[in-house]
Amino acid sequence: MKVAAYYNIDDIRTEDRDLPELTDGEALIKMHSCGLCGTDIHKAVHGTVKPGTVLGHEVGGEIVKLGKGVEDFQVGDWVFLAHHVPCFTCHSCQRGHHTVCRQWKETNIEPGGFSEYIRLSPLHVKHSMVKLPDDMTFEQAAMMEPTACALRAIERAGIRPGDSVMIIGTGQVGAILLQLAKAWRAGTVIANDVSEFRLEMSAKLGADQIINGARENMKQRVMEITEGRGADVIFVAAAVPALLSQAVECAAKGGTVLSFAIFNEGTTVPVEANRICMDEVSLIGSYSSTPFEYPTVLELIHRKVIDVESMITHRFSLDQLDQAIKTATDPGEKCLKVMISPA
Ligand SMILES: [Zn+2]
Ligand SMILES: [Zn+2]
Protein backbone atom coordinates (compact mmCIF):
# COMPACT_ATOMS: atom_id res chain seq x y z
CA MET A 1 0.00 0.00 0.00
CA LYS A 2 1.03 3.58 -0.64
CA VAL A 3 1.86 5.90 2.29
CA ALA A 4 3.20 9.46 2.50
CA ALA A 5 6.11 9.19 4.96
CA TYR A 6 7.58 12.28 6.63
CA TYR A 7 11.40 12.54 6.97
CA ASN A 8 11.78 16.30 7.13
CA ILE A 9 9.95 19.29 5.74
CA ASP A 10 11.84 19.02 2.43
CA ASP A 11 11.72 15.22 2.30
CA ILE A 12 8.27 13.65 2.28
CA ARG A 13 8.33 10.35 0.40
CA THR A 14 5.70 8.16 -1.15
CA GLU A 15 6.59 4.67 0.08
CA ASP A 16 5.21 1.22 -0.56
CA ARG A 17 4.52 -0.61 2.72
CA ASP A 18 2.95 -3.97 3.64
CA LEU A 19 -0.76 -4.04 4.36
CA PRO A 20 -1.21 -4.32 8.16
CA GLU A 21 -2.30 -7.79 9.36
CA LEU A 22 -5.54 -7.89 11.36
CA THR A 23 -6.20 -9.75 14.60
CA ASP A 24 -9.47 -10.18 16.55
CA GLY A 25 -11.60 -7.07 17.02
CA GLU A 26 -9.62 -4.97 14.54
CA ALA A 27 -10.62 -3.22 11.30
CA LEU A 28 -8.87 -2.31 8.06
CA ILE A 29 -10.03 0.95 6.51
CA LYS A 30 -9.46 2.22 2.99
CA MET A 31 -8.82 5.94 3.30
CA HIS A 32 -10.83 8.10 0.88
CA SER A 33 -10.23 11.57 2.39
CA CYS A 34 -7.85 12.77 5.07
CA GLY A 35 -7.75 16.41 6.17
CA LEU A 36 -4.44 18.21 6.64
CA CYS A 37 -4.63 19.46 10.24
CA GLY A 38 -2.82 22.43 11.78
CA THR A 39 -1.09 19.96 14.12
CA ASP A 40 0.20 17.93 11.12
CA ILE A 41 1.66 21.15 9.72
CA HIS A 42 3.15 22.08 13.11
CA LYS A 43 4.79 18.63 13.43
CA ALA A 44 6.14 18.77 9.88
CA VAL A 45 7.49 22.31 10.10
CA HIS A 46 9.04 21.88 13.58
CA GLY A 47 10.22 18.30 13.03
CA THR A 48 8.71 17.02 16.27
CA VAL A 49 8.08 13.48 14.94
CA LYS A 50 10.45 10.62 14.05
CA PRO A 51 11.64 10.20 10.44
CA GLY A 52 9.34 7.77 8.60
CA THR A 53 6.21 8.89 10.50
CA VAL A 54 2.93 8.83 8.60
CA LEU A 55 0.98 11.92 9.69
CA GLY A 56 -2.75 12.55 9.26
CA HIS A 57 -5.68 11.74 11.54
CA GLU A 58 -8.84 13.33 10.08
CA VAL A 59 -10.09 10.35 8.15
CA GLY A 60 -13.18 9.45 6.13
CA GLY A 61 -12.99 5.92 4.74
CA GLU A 62 -14.54 2.56 4.08
CA ILE A 63 -14.22 -0.72 6.01
CA VAL A 64 -12.56 -3.31 3.75
CA LYS A 65 -11.81 -6.04 6.31
CA LEU A 66 -12.80 -6.90 9.88
CA GLY A 67 -11.15 -9.11 12.49
CA LYS A 68 -13.17 -11.77 14.34
CA GLY A 69 -15.71 -10.58 16.87
CA VAL A 70 -16.57 -7.13 15.49
CA GLU A 71 -20.35 -6.93 15.68
CA ASP A 72 -21.32 -3.30 15.23
CA PHE A 73 -19.80 -2.79 11.77
CA GLN A 74 -19.76 -4.54 8.39
CA VAL A 75 -17.34 -4.63 5.50
CA GLY A 76 -18.41 -1.87 3.10
CA ASP A 77 -19.55 0.56 5.84
CA TRP A 78 -18.46 4.14 5.31
CA VAL A 79 -16.94 5.53 8.50
CA PHE A 80 -15.27 8.41 10.28
CA LEU A 81 -12.37 7.53 12.56
CA ALA A 82 -10.21 9.35 15.08
CA HIS A 83 -6.70 8.55 16.24
CA HIS A 84 -6.76 8.60 20.07
CA VAL A 85 -8.92 6.77 22.62
CA PRO A 86 -9.08 7.77 26.32
CA CYS A 87 -9.29 5.12 29.06
CA PHE A 88 -12.40 6.74 30.62
CA THR A 89 -11.32 5.63 34.13
CA CYS A 90 -8.06 7.40 35.13
CA HIS A 91 -7.78 10.47 37.40
CA SER A 92 -7.90 12.86 34.40
CA CYS A 93 -10.73 11.04 32.60
CA GLN A 94 -12.84 10.98 35.76
CA ARG A 95 -12.52 14.76 35.91
CA GLY A 96 -13.51 15.29 32.27
CA HIS A 97 -10.01 15.89 30.93
CA HIS A 98 -9.92 12.92 28.55
CA THR A 99 -7.37 14.48 26.19
CA VAL A 100 -4.63 14.55 28.83
CA CYS A 101 -5.22 10.86 29.68
CA ARG A 102 -2.06 8.78 29.33
CA GLN A 103 -3.77 6.13 27.21
CA TRP A 104 -5.21 8.79 24.94
CA LYS A 105 -1.70 9.85 23.88
CA GLU A 106 -0.43 6.29 23.58
CA THR A 107 -3.17 5.03 21.27
CA ASN A 108 -2.98 5.68 17.54
CA ILE A 109 -4.11 4.46 14.16
CA GLU A 110 -1.61 2.50 12.06
CA PRO A 111 0.30 3.79 10.21
CA GLY A 112 -1.48 7.21 10.10
CA GLY A 113 -4.10 8.96 8.01
CA PHE A 114 -1.93 9.72 4.98
CA SER A 115 -1.98 6.09 3.90
CA GLU A 116 -4.08 4.08 1.44
CA TYR A 117 -5.09 1.67 4.19
CA ILE A 118 -5.29 2.09 7.98
CA ARG A 119 -5.49 -0.52 10.73
CA LEU A 120 -7.67 0.20 13.77
CA SER A 121 -7.19 -1.50 17.14
CA PRO A 122 -10.18 -3.02 18.99
CA LEU A 123 -10.22 0.08 21.24
CA HIS A 124 -10.52 2.35 18.20
CA VAL A 125 -13.20 0.14 16.64
CA LYS A 126 -15.17 0.38 19.87
CA HIS A 127 -14.79 4.06 20.70
CA SER A 128 -13.47 6.19 17.85
CA MET A 129 -15.05 4.83 14.67
CA VAL A 130 -18.49 6.09 13.64
CA LYS A 131 -20.67 4.78 10.80
CA LEU A 132 -21.78 7.50 8.37
CA PRO A 133 -25.34 8.10 7.15
CA ASP A 134 -25.78 7.08 3.46
CA ASP A 135 -25.79 10.61 2.11
CA MET A 136 -22.68 11.84 3.88
CA THR A 137 -19.43 12.25 1.92
CA PHE A 138 -15.92 11.13 2.87
CA GLU A 139 -14.82 14.77 2.95
CA GLN A 140 -17.60 15.65 5.38
CA ALA A 141 -16.46 12.70 7.49
CA ALA A 142 -12.87 13.92 7.42
CA MET A 143 -14.09 17.28 8.78
CA MET A 144 -15.58 15.60 11.85
CA GLU A 145 -12.32 15.54 13.84
CA PRO A 146 -11.55 19.29 13.59
CA THR A 147 -15.23 20.04 14.20
CA ALA A 148 -15.12 17.85 17.31
CA CYS A 149 -12.10 19.81 18.57
CA ALA A 150 -13.96 23.08 18.01
CA LEU A 151 -17.11 21.71 19.67
CA ARG A 152 -15.19 20.69 22.77
CA ALA A 153 -13.73 24.23 22.97
CA ILE A 154 -17.18 25.81 22.56
CA GLU A 155 -18.59 23.63 25.33
CA ARG A 156 -15.65 24.28 27.67
CA ALA A 157 -16.00 28.04 27.10
CA GLY A 158 -19.69 27.84 28.12
CA ILE A 159 -21.16 30.26 25.56
CA ARG A 160 -24.56 31.64 26.61
CA PRO A 161 -27.19 32.95 24.15
CA GLY A 162 -26.47 36.59 23.36
CA ASP A 163 -22.79 36.47 24.34
CA SER A 164 -20.43 38.53 22.22
CA VAL A 165 -17.77 36.16 20.91
CA MET A 166 -14.44 36.92 19.25
CA ILE A 167 -12.35 34.39 17.38
CA ILE A 168 -8.72 35.42 17.00
CA GLY A 169 -7.23 33.40 14.15
CA THR A 170 -9.86 32.28 11.64
CA GLY A 171 -7.95 29.43 10.02
CA GLN A 172 -9.41 25.96 9.75
CA VAL A 173 -10.54 25.62 13.36
CA GLY A 174 -11.39 29.31 13.82
CA ALA A 175 -13.76 29.05 10.84
CA ILE A 176 -15.57 26.18 12.56
CA LEU A 177 -15.56 27.94 15.96
CA LEU A 178 -17.32 30.93 14.47
CA GLN A 179 -20.03 28.77 12.87
CA LEU A 180 -20.54 26.87 16.13
CA ALA A 181 -20.76 30.15 18.09
CA LYS A 182 -23.56 31.26 15.74
CA ALA A 183 -25.28 27.88 16.09
CA TRP A 184 -25.01 28.24 19.91
CA ARG A 185 -26.95 31.53 19.55
CA ALA A 186 -24.11 33.85 20.42
CA GLY A 187 -24.90 37.53 19.88
CA THR A 188 -22.24 39.37 17.90
CA VAL A 189 -19.53 37.10 16.53
CA ILE A 190 -16.29 38.89 15.69
CA ALA A 191 -13.72 37.35 13.34
CA ASN A 192 -10.19 38.63 13.90
CA ASP A 193 -7.31 37.74 11.58
CA VAL A 194 -4.51 39.32 9.55
CA SER A 195 -5.42 37.53 6.31
CA GLU A 196 -7.90 39.28 4.00
CA PHE A 197 -8.82 35.94 2.48
CA ARG A 198 -9.62 34.29 5.81
CA LEU A 199 -11.65 37.34 6.87
CA GLU A 200 -13.63 37.17 3.61
CA MET A 201 -14.30 33.50 4.31
CA SER A 202 -15.33 34.35 7.89
CA ALA A 203 -17.88 36.88 6.63
CA LYS A 204 -19.27 34.25 4.23
CA LEU A 205 -19.50 31.72 7.06
CA GLY A 206 -21.52 34.09 9.25
CA ALA A 207 -19.22 36.44 11.20
CA ASP A 208 -21.08 39.65 12.16
CA GLN A 209 -17.99 41.83 12.55
CA ILE A 210 -14.50 41.68 11.08
CA ILE A 211 -11.29 42.98 12.63
CA ASN A 212 -8.14 43.00 10.54
CA GLY A 213 -5.43 42.77 13.20
CA ALA A 214 -2.79 43.93 10.72
CA ARG A 215 -4.47 47.30 10.21
CA GLU A 216 -6.77 47.90 13.17
CA ASN A 217 -6.33 48.35 16.92
CA MET A 218 -7.87 45.21 18.35
CA LYS A 219 -8.91 46.49 21.77
CA GLN A 220 -10.32 49.75 20.43
CA ARG A 221 -12.42 47.92 17.82
CA VAL A 222 -13.69 45.30 20.30
CA MET A 223 -14.76 48.03 22.72
CA GLU A 224 -16.56 49.91 19.91
CA ILE A 225 -18.41 46.76 18.84
CA THR A 226 -19.39 45.72 22.41
CA GLU A 227 -20.41 49.16 23.77
CA GLY A 228 -17.30 49.33 25.89
CA ARG A 229 -17.83 45.99 27.66
CA GLY A 230 -15.33 43.78 25.85
CA ALA A 231 -16.13 40.35 24.41
CA ASP A 232 -17.83 37.78 26.65
CA VAL A 233 -15.96 34.85 25.14
CA ILE A 234 -12.69 35.01 23.20
CA PHE A 235 -11.05 32.09 21.42
CA VAL A 236 -7.35 32.38 20.61
CA ALA A 237 -6.74 30.06 17.66
CA ALA A 238 -3.44 31.54 16.46
CA ALA A 239 -0.13 30.61 18.12
CA VAL A 240 1.12 34.18 18.59
CA PRO A 241 1.89 34.77 22.31
CA ALA A 242 1.02 38.50 22.22
CA LEU A 243 -2.49 37.62 21.03
CA LEU A 244 -3.19 35.73 24.24
CA SER A 245 -2.18 38.80 26.31
CA GLN A 246 -4.33 41.02 24.10
CA ALA A 247 -7.27 38.64 24.39
CA VAL A 248 -7.20 39.01 28.20
CA GLU A 249 -7.28 42.82 27.70
CA CYS A 250 -10.26 42.56 25.33
CA ALA A 251 -12.43 40.29 27.51
CA ALA A 252 -15.55 41.61 29.23
CA LYS A 253 -15.69 41.53 33.05
CA GLY A 254 -16.75 37.98 33.89
CA GLY A 255 -15.69 36.87 30.43
CA THR A 256 -13.70 33.86 29.29
CA VAL A 257 -10.55 33.59 27.19
CA LEU A 258 -9.96 30.14 25.76
CA SER A 259 -6.60 29.24 24.28
CA PHE A 260 -6.85 26.84 21.37
CA ALA A 261 -3.33 27.50 20.11
CA ILE A 262 -0.32 25.22 20.46
CA PHE A 263 2.70 27.41 21.26
CA ASN A 264 6.35 26.42 21.13
CA GLU A 265 7.34 24.57 24.29
CA GLY A 266 8.35 26.88 27.15
CA THR A 267 6.48 29.93 25.81
CA THR A 268 5.34 32.28 28.57
CA VAL A 269 2.76 35.02 28.16
CA PRO A 270 2.27 38.12 30.36
CA VAL A 271 -1.32 38.92 31.31
CA GLU A 272 -2.65 41.81 33.36
CA ALA A 273 -3.05 39.93 36.65
CA ASN A 274 -5.94 41.89 38.15
CA ARG A 275 -8.14 41.06 35.22
CA ILE A 276 -8.23 37.50 36.55
CA CYS A 277 -9.24 38.29 40.17
CA MET A 278 -10.90 41.68 40.16
CA ASP A 279 -12.59 41.42 36.74
CA GLU A 280 -13.27 37.68 37.06
CA VAL A 281 -11.88 36.92 33.63
CA SER A 282 -11.34 33.17 33.21
CA LEU A 283 -8.36 31.99 31.22
CA ILE A 284 -8.87 28.39 30.12
CA GLY A 285 -7.77 25.98 27.39
CA SER A 286 -9.12 23.17 25.27
CA TYR A 287 -7.09 20.50 23.53
CA SER A 288 -8.26 18.15 20.80
CA SER A 289 -11.45 16.07 21.02
CA THR A 290 -12.93 12.95 22.61
CA PRO A 291 -15.48 10.27 21.60
CA PHE A 292 -18.14 12.30 23.45
CA GLU A 293 -18.17 14.89 20.66
CA TYR A 294 -18.49 12.54 17.66
CA PRO A 295 -22.27 11.87 17.69
CA THR A 296 -22.97 15.61 17.93
CA VAL A 297 -20.56 16.65 15.16
CA LEU A 298 -21.99 13.93 12.92
CA GLU A 299 -25.41 15.59 13.31
CA LEU A 300 -24.06 19.12 12.90
CA ILE A 301 -22.21 18.29 9.67
CA HIS A 302 -24.86 15.97 8.26
CA ARG A 303 -27.56 18.62 8.81
CA LYS A 304 -25.20 21.28 7.41
CA VAL A 305 -25.43 23.40 10.58
CA ILE A 306 -21.69 23.58 10.04
CA ASP A 307 -20.80 24.23 6.41
CA VAL A 308 -17.60 22.28 5.96
CA GLU A 309 -17.72 22.04 2.16
CA SER A 310 -17.21 25.78 1.63
CA MET A 311 -14.10 25.56 3.79
CA ILE A 312 -12.27 23.07 1.55
CA THR A 313 -10.11 25.20 -0.74
CA HIS A 314 -7.50 22.67 -1.94
CA ARG A 315 -7.30 18.98 -2.79
CA PHE A 316 -4.11 16.94 -3.26
CA SER A 317 -3.22 13.27 -3.64
CA LEU A 318 -1.01 11.28 -1.23
CA ASP A 319 2.09 11.77 -3.39
CA GLN A 320 1.54 15.54 -3.33
CA LEU A 321 1.61 15.88 0.47
CA ASP A 322 4.75 18.07 0.32
CA GLN A 323 2.93 20.44 -2.05
CA ALA A 324 -0.12 20.38 0.20
CA ILE A 325 1.94 21.49 3.22
CA LYS A 326 3.66 24.21 1.18
CA THR A 327 0.29 25.52 0.03
CA ALA A 328 -1.14 25.50 3.56
CA THR A 329 1.85 27.41 4.97
CA ASP A 330 2.16 29.98 2.16
CA PRO A 331 0.57 33.23 3.38
CA GLY A 332 0.04 34.24 -0.27
CA GLU A 333 -2.24 31.25 -0.95
CA LYS A 334 -6.01 31.51 -0.53
CA CYS A 335 -6.05 28.39 1.58
CA LEU A 336 -8.37 27.36 4.40
CA LYS A 337 -8.72 23.55 4.44
CA VAL A 338 -6.68 21.03 2.46
CA MET A 339 -7.95 17.51 1.75
CA ILE A 340 -5.73 14.60 0.81
CA SER A 341 -7.08 11.66 -1.21
CA PRO A 342 -5.28 8.39 -2.06
CA ALA A 343 -4.87 9.27 -5.77
ZN1 LIG B 1 -6.94 17.53 13.51
ZN1 LIG C 1 -7.85 8.16 31.16
Coordinates of C-alpha atoms and ligand atoms in Angstrom, one line a residue:
M1 CA 0.0 0.0 0.0
K2 CA 1.0 3.6 -0.6
V3 CA 1.9 5.9 2.3
A4 CA 3.2 9.5 2.5
A5 CA 6.1 9.2 5.0
Y6 CA 7.6 12.3 6.6
Y7 CA 11.4 12.5 7.0
N8 CA 11.8 16.3 7.1
I9 CA 9.9 19.3 5.7
D10 CA 11.8 19.0 2.4
D11 CA 11.7 15.2 2.3
I12 CA 8.3 13.7 2.3
R13 CA 8.3 10.3 0.4
T14 CA 5.7 8.2 -1.2
E15 CA 6.6 4.7 0.1
D16 CA 5.2 1.2 -0.6
R17 CA 4.5 -0.6 2.7
D18 CA 3.0 -4.0 3.6
L19 CA -0.8 -4.0 4.4
P20 CA -1.2 -4.3 8.2
E21 CA -2.3 -7.8 9.4
L22 CA -5.5 -7.9 11.4
T23 CA -6.2 -9.8 14.6
D24 CA -9.5 -10.2 16.5
G25 CA -11.6 -7.1 17.0
E26 CA -9.6 -5.0 14.5
A27 CA -10.6 -3.2 11.3
L28 CA -8.9 -2.3 8.1
I29 CA -10.0 1.0 6.5
K30 CA -9.5 2.2 3.0
M31 CA -8.8 5.9 3.3
H32 CA -10.8 8.1 0.9
S33 CA -10.2 11.6 2.4
C34 CA -7.8 12.8 5.1
G35 CA -7.7 16.4 6.2
L36 CA -4.4 18.2 6.6
C37 CA -4.6 19.5 10.2
G38 CA -2.8 22.4 11.8
T39 CA -1.1 20.0 14.1
D40 CA 0.2 17.9 11.1
I41 CA 1.7 21.1 9.7
H42 CA 3.2 22.1 13.1
K43 CA 4.8 18.6 13.4
A44 CA 6.1 18.8 9.9
V45 CA 7.5 22.3 10.1
H46 CA 9.0 21.9 13.6
G47 CA 10.2 18.3 13.0
T48 CA 8.7 17.0 16.3
V49 CA 8.1 13.5 14.9
K50 CA 10.4 10.6 14.1
P51 CA 11.6 10.2 10.4
G52 CA 9.3 7.8 8.6
T53 CA 6.2 8.9 10.5
V54 CA 2.9 8.8 8.6
L55 CA 1.0 11.9 9.7
G56 CA -2.8 12.5 9.3
H57 CA -5.7 11.7 11.5
E58 CA -8.8 13.3 10.1
V59 CA -10.1 10.3 8.1
G60 CA -13.2 9.5 6.1
G61 CA -13.0 5.9 4.7
E62 CA -14.5 2.6 4.1
I63 CA -14.2 -0.7 6.0
V64 CA -12.6 -3.3 3.7
K65 CA -11.8 -6.0 6.3
L66 CA -12.8 -6.9 9.9
G67 CA -11.2 -9.1 12.5
K68 CA -13.2 -11.8 14.3
G69 CA -15.7 -10.6 16.9
V70 CA -16.6 -7.1 15.5
E71 CA -20.4 -6.9 15.7
D72 CA -21.3 -3.3 15.2
F73 CA -19.8 -2.8 11.8
Q74 CA -19.8 -4.5 8.4
V75 CA -17.3 -4.6 5.5
G76 CA -18.4 -1.9 3.1
D77 CA -19.6 0.6 5.8
W78 CA -18.5 4.1 5.3
V79 CA -16.9 5.5 8.5
F80 CA -15.3 8.4 10.3
L81 CA -12.4 7.5 12.6
A82 CA -10.2 9.3 15.1
H83 CA -6.7 8.5 16.2
H84 CA -6.8 8.6 20.1
V85 CA -8.9 6.8 22.6
P86 CA -9.1 7.8 26.3
C87 CA -9.3 5.1 29.1
F88 CA -12.4 6.7 30.6
T89 CA -11.3 5.6 34.1
C90 CA -8.1 7.4 35.1
H91 CA -7.8 10.5 37.4
S92 CA -7.9 12.9 34.4
C93 CA -10.7 11.0 32.6
Q94 CA -12.8 11.0 35.8
R95 CA -12.5 14.8 35.9
G96 CA -13.5 15.3 32.3
H97 CA -10.0 15.9 30.9
H98 CA -9.9 12.9 28.5
T99 CA -7.4 14.5 26.2
V100 CA -4.6 14.5 28.8
C101 CA -5.2 10.9 29.7
R102 CA -2.1 8.8 29.3
Q103 CA -3.8 6.1 27.2
W104 CA -5.2 8.8 24.9
K105 CA -1.7 9.9 23.9
E106 CA -0.4 6.3 23.6
T107 CA -3.2 5.0 21.3
N108 CA -3.0 5.7 17.5
I109 CA -4.1 4.5 14.2
E110 CA -1.6 2.5 12.1
P111 CA 0.3 3.8 10.2
G112 CA -1.5 7.2 10.1
G113 CA -4.1 9.0 8.0
F114 CA -1.9 9.7 5.0
S115 CA -2.0 6.1 3.9
E116 CA -4.1 4.1 1.4
Y117 CA -5.1 1.7 4.2
I118 CA -5.3 2.1 8.0
R119 CA -5.5 -0.5 10.7
L120 CA -7.7 0.2 13.8
S121 CA -7.2 -1.5 17.1
P122 CA -10.2 -3.0 19.0
L123 CA -10.2 0.1 21.2
H124 CA -10.5 2.3 18.2
V125 CA -13.2 0.1 16.6
K126 CA -15.2 0.4 19.9
H127 CA -14.8 4.1 20.7
S128 CA -13.5 6.2 17.8
M129 CA -15.1 4.8 14.7
V130 CA -18.5 6.1 13.6
K131 CA -20.7 4.8 10.8
L132 CA -21.8 7.5 8.4
P133 CA -25.3 8.1 7.1
D134 CA -25.8 7.1 3.5
D135 CA -25.8 10.6 2.1
M136 CA -22.7 11.8 3.9
T137 CA -19.4 12.3 1.9
F138 CA -15.9 11.1 2.9
E139 CA -14.8 14.8 2.9
Q140 CA -17.6 15.6 5.4
A141 CA -16.5 12.7 7.5
A142 CA -12.9 13.9 7.4
M143 CA -14.1 17.3 8.8
M144 CA -15.6 15.6 11.9
E145 CA -12.3 15.5 13.8
P146 CA -11.6 19.3 13.6
T147 CA -15.2 20.0 14.2
A148 CA -15.1 17.9 17.3
C149 CA -12.1 19.8 18.6
A150 CA -14.0 23.1 18.0
L151 CA -17.1 21.7 19.7
R152 CA -15.2 20.7 22.8
A153 CA -13.7 24.2 23.0
I154 CA -17.2 25.8 22.6
E155 CA -18.6 23.6 25.3
R156 CA -15.6 24.3 27.7
A157 CA -16.0 28.0 27.1
G158 CA -19.7 27.8 28.1
I159 CA -21.2 30.3 25.6
R160 CA -24.6 31.6 26.6
P161 CA -27.2 33.0 24.1
G162 CA -26.5 36.6 23.4
D163 CA -22.8 36.5 24.3
S164 CA -20.4 38.5 22.2
V165 CA -17.8 36.2 20.9
M166 CA -14.4 36.9 19.3
I167 CA -12.3 34.4 17.4
I168 CA -8.7 35.4 17.0
G169 CA -7.2 33.4 14.1
T170 CA -9.9 32.3 11.6
G171 CA -8.0 29.4 10.0
Q172 CA -9.4 26.0 9.7
V173 CA -10.5 25.6 13.4
G174 CA -11.4 29.3 13.8
A175 CA -13.8 29.0 10.8
I176 CA -15.6 26.2 12.6
L177 CA -15.6 27.9 16.0
L178 CA -17.3 30.9 14.5
Q179 CA -20.0 28.8 12.9
L180 CA -20.5 26.9 16.1
A181 CA -20.8 30.1 18.1
K182 CA -23.6 31.3 15.7
A183 CA -25.3 27.9 16.1
W184 CA -25.0 28.2 19.9
R185 CA -27.0 31.5 19.5
A186 CA -24.1 33.9 20.4
G187 CA -24.9 37.5 19.9
T188 CA -22.2 39.4 17.9
V189 CA -19.5 37.1 16.5
I190 CA -16.3 38.9 15.7
A191 CA -13.7 37.4 13.3
N192 CA -10.2 38.6 13.9
D193 CA -7.3 37.7 11.6
V194 CA -4.5 39.3 9.6
S195 CA -5.4 37.5 6.3
E196 CA -7.9 39.3 4.0
F197 CA -8.8 35.9 2.5
R198 CA -9.6 34.3 5.8
L199 CA -11.6 37.3 6.9
E200 CA -13.6 37.2 3.6
M201 CA -14.3 33.5 4.3
S202 CA -15.3 34.3 7.9
A203 CA -17.9 36.9 6.6
K204 CA -19.3 34.2 4.2
L205 CA -19.5 31.7 7.1
G206 CA -21.5 34.1 9.3
A207 CA -19.2 36.4 11.2
D208 CA -21.1 39.7 12.2
Q209 CA -18.0 41.8 12.6
I210 CA -14.5 41.7 11.1
I211 CA -11.3 43.0 12.6
N212 CA -8.1 43.0 10.5
G213 CA -5.4 42.8 13.2
A214 CA -2.8 43.9 10.7
R215 CA -4.5 47.3 10.2
E216 CA -6.8 47.9 13.2
N217 CA -6.3 48.4 16.9
M218 CA -7.9 45.2 18.4
K219 CA -8.9 46.5 21.8
Q220 CA -10.3 49.7 20.4
R221 CA -12.4 47.9 17.8
V222 CA -13.7 45.3 20.3
M223 CA -14.8 48.0 22.7
E224 CA -16.6 49.9 19.9
I225 CA -18.4 46.8 18.8
T226 CA -19.4 45.7 22.4
E227 CA -20.4 49.2 23.8
G228 CA -17.3 49.3 25.9
R229 CA -17.8 46.0 27.7
G230 CA -15.3 43.8 25.8
A231 CA -16.1 40.3 24.4
D232 CA -17.8 37.8 26.7
V233 CA -16.0 34.8 25.1
I234 CA -12.7 35.0 23.2
F235 CA -11.1 32.1 21.4
V236 CA -7.4 32.4 20.6
A237 CA -6.7 30.1 17.7
A238 CA -3.4 31.5 16.5
A239 CA -0.1 30.6 18.1
V240 CA 1.1 34.2 18.6
P241 CA 1.9 34.8 22.3
A242 CA 1.0 38.5 22.2
L243 CA -2.5 37.6 21.0
L244 CA -3.2 35.7 24.2
S245 CA -2.2 38.8 26.3
Q246 CA -4.3 41.0 24.1
A247 CA -7.3 38.6 24.4
V248 CA -7.2 39.0 28.2
E249 CA -7.3 42.8 27.7
C250 CA -10.3 42.6 25.3
A251 CA -12.4 40.3 27.5
A252 CA -15.5 41.6 29.2
K253 CA -15.7 41.5 33.0
G254 CA -16.8 38.0 33.9
G255 CA -15.7 36.9 30.4
T256 CA -13.7 33.9 29.3
V257 CA -10.6 33.6 27.2
L258 CA -10.0 30.1 25.8
S259 CA -6.6 29.2 24.3
F260 CA -6.8 26.8 21.4
A261 CA -3.3 27.5 20.1
I262 CA -0.3 25.2 20.5
F263 CA 2.7 27.4 21.3
N264 CA 6.4 26.4 21.1
E265 CA 7.3 24.6 24.3
G266 CA 8.3 26.9 27.2
T267 CA 6.5 29.9 25.8
T268 CA 5.3 32.3 28.6
V269 CA 2.8 35.0 28.2
P270 CA 2.3 38.1 30.4
V271 CA -1.3 38.9 31.3
E272 CA -2.6 41.8 33.4
A273 CA -3.0 39.9 36.6
N274 CA -5.9 41.9 38.2
R275 CA -8.1 41.1 35.2
I276 CA -8.2 37.5 36.6
C277 CA -9.2 38.3 40.2
M278 CA -10.9 41.7 40.2
D279 CA -12.6 41.4 36.7
E280 CA -13.3 37.7 37.1
V281 CA -11.9 36.9 33.6
S282 CA -11.3 33.2 33.2
L283 CA -8.4 32.0 31.2
I284 CA -8.9 28.4 30.1
G285 CA -7.8 26.0 27.4
S286 CA -9.1 23.2 25.3
Y287 CA -7.1 20.5 23.5
S288 CA -8.3 18.1 20.8
S289 CA -11.5 16.1 21.0
T290 CA -12.9 12.9 22.6
P291 CA -15.5 10.3 21.6
F292 CA -18.1 12.3 23.4
E293 CA -18.2 14.9 20.7
Y294 CA -18.5 12.5 17.7
P295 CA -22.3 11.9 17.7
T296 CA -23.0 15.6 17.9
V297 CA -20.6 16.6 15.2
L298 CA -22.0 13.9 12.9
E299 CA -25.4 15.6 13.3
L300 CA -24.1 19.1 12.9
I301 CA -22.2 18.3 9.7
H302 CA -24.9 16.0 8.3
R303 CA -27.6 18.6 8.8
K304 CA -25.2 21.3 7.4
V305 CA -25.4 23.4 10.6
I306 CA -21.7 23.6 10.0
D307 CA -20.8 24.2 6.4
V308 CA -17.6 22.3 6.0
E309 CA -17.7 22.0 2.2
S310 CA -17.2 25.8 1.6
M311 CA -14.1 25.6 3.8
I312 CA -12.3 23.1 1.5
T313 CA -10.1 25.2 -0.7
H314 CA -7.5 22.7 -1.9
R315 CA -7.3 19.0 -2.8
F316 CA -4.1 16.9 -3.3
S317 CA -3.2 13.3 -3.6
L318 CA -1.0 11.3 -1.2
D319 CA 2.1 11.8 -3.4
Q320 CA 1.5 15.5 -3.3
L321 CA 1.6 15.9 0.5
D322 CA 4.8 18.1 0.3
Q323 CA 2.9 20.4 -2.0
A324 CA -0.1 20.4 0.2
I325 CA 1.9 21.5 3.2
K326 CA 3.7 24.2 1.2
T327 CA 0.3 25.5 0.0
A328 CA -1.1 25.5 3.6
T329 CA 1.9 27.4 5.0
D330 CA 2.2 30.0 2.2
P331 CA 0.6 33.2 3.4
G332 CA 0.0 34.2 -0.3
E333 CA -2.2 31.2 -0.9
K334 CA -6.0 31.5 -0.5
C335 CA -6.1 28.4 1.6
L336 CA -8.4 27.4 4.4
K337 CA -8.7 23.6 4.4
V338 CA -6.7 21.0 2.5
M339 CA -7.9 17.5 1.8
I340 CA -5.7 14.6 0.8
S341 CA -7.1 11.7 -1.2
P342 CA -5.3 8.4 -2.1
A343 CA -4.9 9.3 -5.8
Ligands
ZN1 ZN -6.9 17.5 13.5
ZN2 ZN -7.9 8.2 31.2

